[in-house]
Amino acid sequence: MATPDSGNRSQLSGRTFTAVDLVATALFGFEGAAAAAQTDLDILGILVVGFIVGLGGGILRDVLLGFLPPASLRSSSRVVAALTGATVAFVLVGLADAVPATALALCDAAALAFVAIAGAEKAFGMGCSIVVTTVIGGISATGGGIIRDVLLGRTPYVLSQSVYGTAALAGALVVAVTLTYLGRPAVALWSGFVATFGLRTLAVLLDWQVPHLT
């Protein structure tokens, strides 16, 4: 079975990949719990939502790539990251009553970007084509948000906020193309992050939407 650090294609080092994955997990855990805290869920419900959202994207990515059991279940590091993010969100909401909408949007954009580039990098390292790498990055990045919105009983952002999945796909595509033609993982990482985070942030601030049919 291939691992995220195997193969002869240009990849991030194992430590760098794990660090990116852990940051993504913690950010989605924070964002999921912060969003849940704005509903009528109790303490346990808030932490559970944050925990599930934090791990959801990475698990979906690994299942799609056949990397089983998922990295989240191979060690406790990602579990701890998700719980830490959720706990921090709960504490901050308890102190400030609510996390500002802009801060929450920025956190979501950062989490989206980190998961997109991690998913794309891992898919590329396992031999996927540019198209498949892009799709895997986009699906894994939006997976956590879909889980969050379903648990909170609202229309998923990927369906209602059109520059959400688009931003994730853009970052994943940048990673795939950069790794294919330049073979420089660090450049691919930061370029993909900037593409997703920048596009999603601008969409939130400027209310960008992909044109609708009606």
Short mmCIF file of C-alpha atoms in Angstrom, two decimals:
data_model
loop_
_atom_site.label_atom_id
_atom_site.label_comp_id
_atom_site.label_asym_id
_atom_site.label_seq_id
_atom_site.Cartn_x
_atom_site.Cartn_y
_atom_site.Cartn_z
CA MET A 1 0.00 0.00 0.00
CA ALA A 2 1.34 3.41 -0.95
CA THR A 3 1.88 5.95 1.77
CA PRO A 4 1.79 9.74 1.64
CA ASP A 5 5.58 9.76 1.67
CA SER A 6 6.28 7.02 -0.86
CA GLY A 7 6.84 6.92 -4.60
CA ASN A 8 9.26 8.70 -6.89
CA ARG A 9 7.20 11.84 -7.53
CA SER A 10 8.10 15.20 -5.97
CA GLN A 11 6.51 15.42 -2.53
CA LEU A 12 6.70 17.31 0.70
CA SER A 13 8.72 15.67 3.44
CA GLY A 14 6.75 13.49 5.82
CA ARG A 15 7.04 16.02 8.64
CA THR A 16 5.93 18.94 6.48
CA PHE A 17 2.92 17.04 5.15
CA THR A 18 1.93 15.99 8.66
CA ALA A 19 2.29 19.57 9.92
CA VAL A 20 0.05 20.90 7.13
CA ASP A 21 -2.50 18.15 7.82
CA LEU A 22 -2.50 18.86 11.56
CA VAL A 23 -3.00 22.60 11.04
CA ALA A 24 -5.88 21.89 8.66
CA THR A 25 -7.46 19.50 11.15
CA ALA A 26 -7.19 21.99 14.02
CA LEU A 27 -8.57 24.86 11.94
CA PHE A 28 -11.58 22.89 10.77
CA GLY A 29 -12.11 21.65 14.33
CA PHE A 30 -12.09 25.26 15.51
CA GLU A 31 -14.34 26.50 12.73
CA GLY A 32 -16.81 23.64 13.12
CA ALA A 33 -17.11 24.12 16.88
CA ALA A 34 -17.38 27.90 16.54
CA ALA A 35 -20.21 27.51 14.02
CA ALA A 36 -21.93 24.96 16.27
CA ALA A 37 -21.65 27.31 19.26
CA GLN A 38 -23.87 29.80 17.45
CA THR A 39 -26.71 27.27 17.51
CA ASP A 40 -28.57 25.79 20.47
CA LEU A 41 -26.25 22.80 20.88
CA ASP A 42 -24.93 21.96 24.33
CA ILE A 43 -21.25 21.69 25.27
CA LEU A 44 -20.93 18.09 24.14
CA GLY A 45 -22.68 18.82 20.86
CA ILE A 46 -20.34 21.71 20.10
CA LEU A 47 -17.23 19.63 20.76
CA VAL A 48 -18.57 16.65 18.79
CA VAL A 49 -19.33 18.81 15.75
CA GLY A 50 -15.87 20.38 15.88
CA PHE A 51 -14.23 16.98 16.29
CA ILE A 52 -16.10 15.39 13.37
CA VAL A 53 -15.60 18.38 11.08
CA GLY A 54 -11.90 18.53 11.91
CA LEU A 55 -11.31 14.92 10.91
CA GLY A 56 -13.88 14.63 8.12
CA GLY A 57 -11.93 16.01 5.17
CA GLY A 58 -8.79 14.01 5.87
CA ILE A 59 -10.71 10.77 6.34
CA LEU A 60 -12.64 11.34 3.10
CA ARG A 61 -9.37 12.00 1.25
CA ASP A 62 -7.70 8.85 2.54
CA VAL A 63 -10.75 6.68 1.78
CA LEU A 64 -10.89 7.98 -1.81
CA LEU A 65 -7.17 7.25 -2.24
CA GLY A 66 -7.43 3.79 -0.68
CA PHE A 67 -5.10 4.81 2.15
CA LEU A 68 -6.63 2.64 4.87
CA PRO A 69 -7.00 2.91 7.74
CA PRO A 70 -7.06 6.73 7.36
CA ALA A 71 -4.18 8.72 8.83
CA SER A 72 -6.56 10.08 11.49
CA LEU A 73 -6.93 6.58 12.87
CA ARG A 74 -3.25 5.59 12.67
CA SER A 75 -2.15 7.85 15.51
CA SER A 76 -3.65 10.20 18.07
CA SER A 77 -2.10 13.40 16.67
CA ARG A 78 -4.98 14.38 14.38
CA VAL A 79 -7.56 13.42 17.00
CA VAL A 80 -5.80 15.70 19.47
CA ALA A 81 -5.59 18.48 16.87
CA ALA A 82 -9.32 18.32 16.13
CA LEU A 83 -10.24 18.29 19.82
CA THR A 84 -7.83 21.12 20.56
CA GLY A 85 -9.31 23.29 17.82
CA ALA A 86 -12.84 22.56 19.00
CA THR A 87 -11.95 23.27 22.62
CA VAL A 88 -10.27 26.59 21.79
CA ALA A 89 -13.36 27.66 19.85
CA PHE A 90 -15.62 26.71 22.76
CA VAL A 91 -13.50 28.68 25.22
CA LEU A 92 -13.35 31.75 22.98
CA VAL A 93 -17.09 31.71 22.41
CA GLY A 94 -17.61 31.39 26.15
CA LEU A 95 -15.44 34.45 26.74
CA ALA A 96 -16.69 36.59 23.87
CA ASP A 97 -20.21 35.16 23.39
CA ALA A 98 -19.54 34.74 19.65
CA VAL A 99 -16.68 34.58 17.19
CA PRO A 100 -16.91 37.51 14.73
CA ALA A 101 -18.30 36.45 11.35
CA THR A 102 -15.25 37.78 9.49
CA ALA A 103 -12.84 35.87 11.72
CA LEU A 104 -14.89 32.72 11.26
CA ALA A 105 -14.88 33.17 7.48
CA LEU A 106 -11.11 33.68 7.43
CA CYS A 107 -10.60 30.59 9.57
CA ASP A 108 -12.82 28.59 7.23
CA ALA A 109 -10.90 29.89 4.20
CA ALA A 110 -7.57 28.91 5.76
CA ALA A 111 -8.86 25.45 6.68
CA LEU A 112 -10.25 25.02 3.16
CA ALA A 113 -6.88 25.97 1.69
CA PHE A 114 -4.81 23.71 3.91
CA VAL A 115 -7.01 20.67 3.28
CA ALA A 116 -7.09 21.34 -0.47
CA ILE A 117 -3.30 21.49 -0.79
CA ALA A 118 -2.77 18.51 1.52
CA GLY A 119 -5.29 16.43 -0.42
CA ALA A 120 -3.80 17.38 -3.77
CA GLU A 121 -0.23 16.77 -2.64
CA LYS A 122 -1.09 13.36 -1.27
CA ALA A 123 -3.03 12.36 -4.39
CA PHE A 124 -0.19 13.49 -6.66
CA GLY A 125 2.35 11.57 -4.59
CA MET A 126 0.29 8.41 -5.02
CA GLY A 127 0.46 8.68 -8.80
CA CYS A 128 -2.79 10.47 -9.67
CA SER A 129 -3.10 12.59 -12.81
CA ILE A 130 -3.52 16.37 -12.70
CA VAL A 131 -7.29 16.04 -13.12
CA VAL A 132 -7.70 13.40 -10.41
CA THR A 133 -5.32 15.25 -8.10
CA THR A 134 -7.41 18.40 -8.49
CA VAL A 135 -10.66 16.57 -7.84
CA ILE A 136 -9.31 14.79 -4.76
CA GLY A 137 -8.02 18.09 -3.35
CA GLY A 138 -11.37 19.78 -3.96
CA ILE A 139 -13.48 16.97 -2.54
CA SER A 140 -11.37 16.53 0.58
CA ALA A 141 -11.36 20.30 1.21
CA THR A 142 -15.13 20.67 0.94
CA GLY A 143 -15.89 17.43 2.79
CA GLY A 144 -15.43 18.94 6.25
CA GLY A 145 -17.64 21.89 5.40
CA ILE A 146 -20.38 19.64 4.04
CA ILE A 147 -20.30 17.54 7.21
CA ARG A 148 -20.48 20.72 9.34
CA ASP A 149 -23.45 22.12 7.46
CA VAL A 150 -25.35 18.84 7.43
CA LEU A 151 -24.86 18.42 11.18
CA LEU A 152 -26.04 21.99 11.76
CA GLY A 153 -29.06 21.58 9.48
CA ARG A 154 -28.17 24.19 6.87
CA THR A 155 -27.51 24.20 3.13
CA PRO A 156 -23.85 23.26 2.54
CA TYR A 157 -21.63 26.18 1.55
CA VAL A 158 -20.37 24.20 -1.42
CA LEU A 159 -23.91 24.37 -2.85
CA SER A 160 -24.92 27.87 -1.75
CA GLN A 161 -21.60 29.75 -1.81
CA SER A 162 -20.34 29.06 -5.32
CA VAL A 163 -16.80 30.39 -4.77
CA TYR A 164 -16.16 27.75 -2.12
CA GLY A 165 -15.67 24.52 -3.98
CA THR A 166 -14.28 26.59 -6.84
CA ALA A 167 -11.61 28.04 -4.56
CA ALA A 168 -10.65 24.59 -3.29
CA LEU A 169 -10.40 23.24 -6.84
CA ALA A 170 -8.29 26.23 -7.90
CA GLY A 171 -5.75 25.64 -5.13
CA ALA A 172 -5.61 21.91 -5.80
CA LEU A 173 -5.08 22.57 -9.51
CA VAL A 174 -2.22 24.95 -8.77
CA VAL A 175 -0.58 22.28 -6.61
CA ALA A 176 -1.01 19.61 -9.28
CA VAL A 177 0.33 21.77 -12.12
CA THR A 178 3.26 23.11 -10.08
CA LEU A 179 4.33 19.65 -8.97
CA THR A 180 3.99 18.28 -12.50
CA TYR A 181 5.95 20.95 -14.32
CA LEU A 182 8.23 22.41 -11.65
CA GLY A 183 8.60 19.55 -9.20
CA ARG A 184 8.95 21.95 -6.28
CA PRO A 185 6.72 20.88 -3.36
CA ALA A 186 7.28 24.01 -1.25
CA VAL A 187 6.35 26.30 -4.13
CA ALA A 188 3.32 24.14 -4.88
CA LEU A 189 2.26 24.26 -1.23
CA TRP A 190 2.33 28.03 -0.87
CA SER A 191 1.01 28.76 -4.34
CA GLY A 192 -1.96 26.45 -3.79
CA PHE A 193 -2.64 27.93 -0.37
CA VAL A 194 -2.59 31.50 -1.69
CA ALA A 195 -4.87 30.55 -4.59
CA THR A 196 -7.55 28.97 -2.38
CA PHE A 197 -7.31 31.30 0.59
CA GLY A 198 -7.11 34.42 -1.55
CA LEU A 199 -9.99 33.48 -3.83
CA ARG A 200 -12.26 32.40 -1.00
CA THR A 201 -11.44 35.46 1.12
CA LEU A 202 -12.10 37.85 -1.75
CA ALA A 203 -15.35 36.06 -2.49
CA VAL A 204 -16.50 36.56 1.11
CA LEU A 205 -15.41 40.20 1.32
CA LEU A 206 -16.69 41.19 -2.13
CA ASP A 207 -19.66 38.80 -2.29
CA TRP A 208 -18.41 37.10 -5.44
CA GLN A 209 -20.59 34.39 -6.96
CA VAL A 210 -20.22 32.19 -9.99
CA PRO A 211 -22.95 33.23 -12.51
CA HIS A 212 -26.27 31.41 -12.08
CA LEU A 213 -28.47 30.15 -14.88
CA THR A 214 -31.43 32.17 -13.54
#
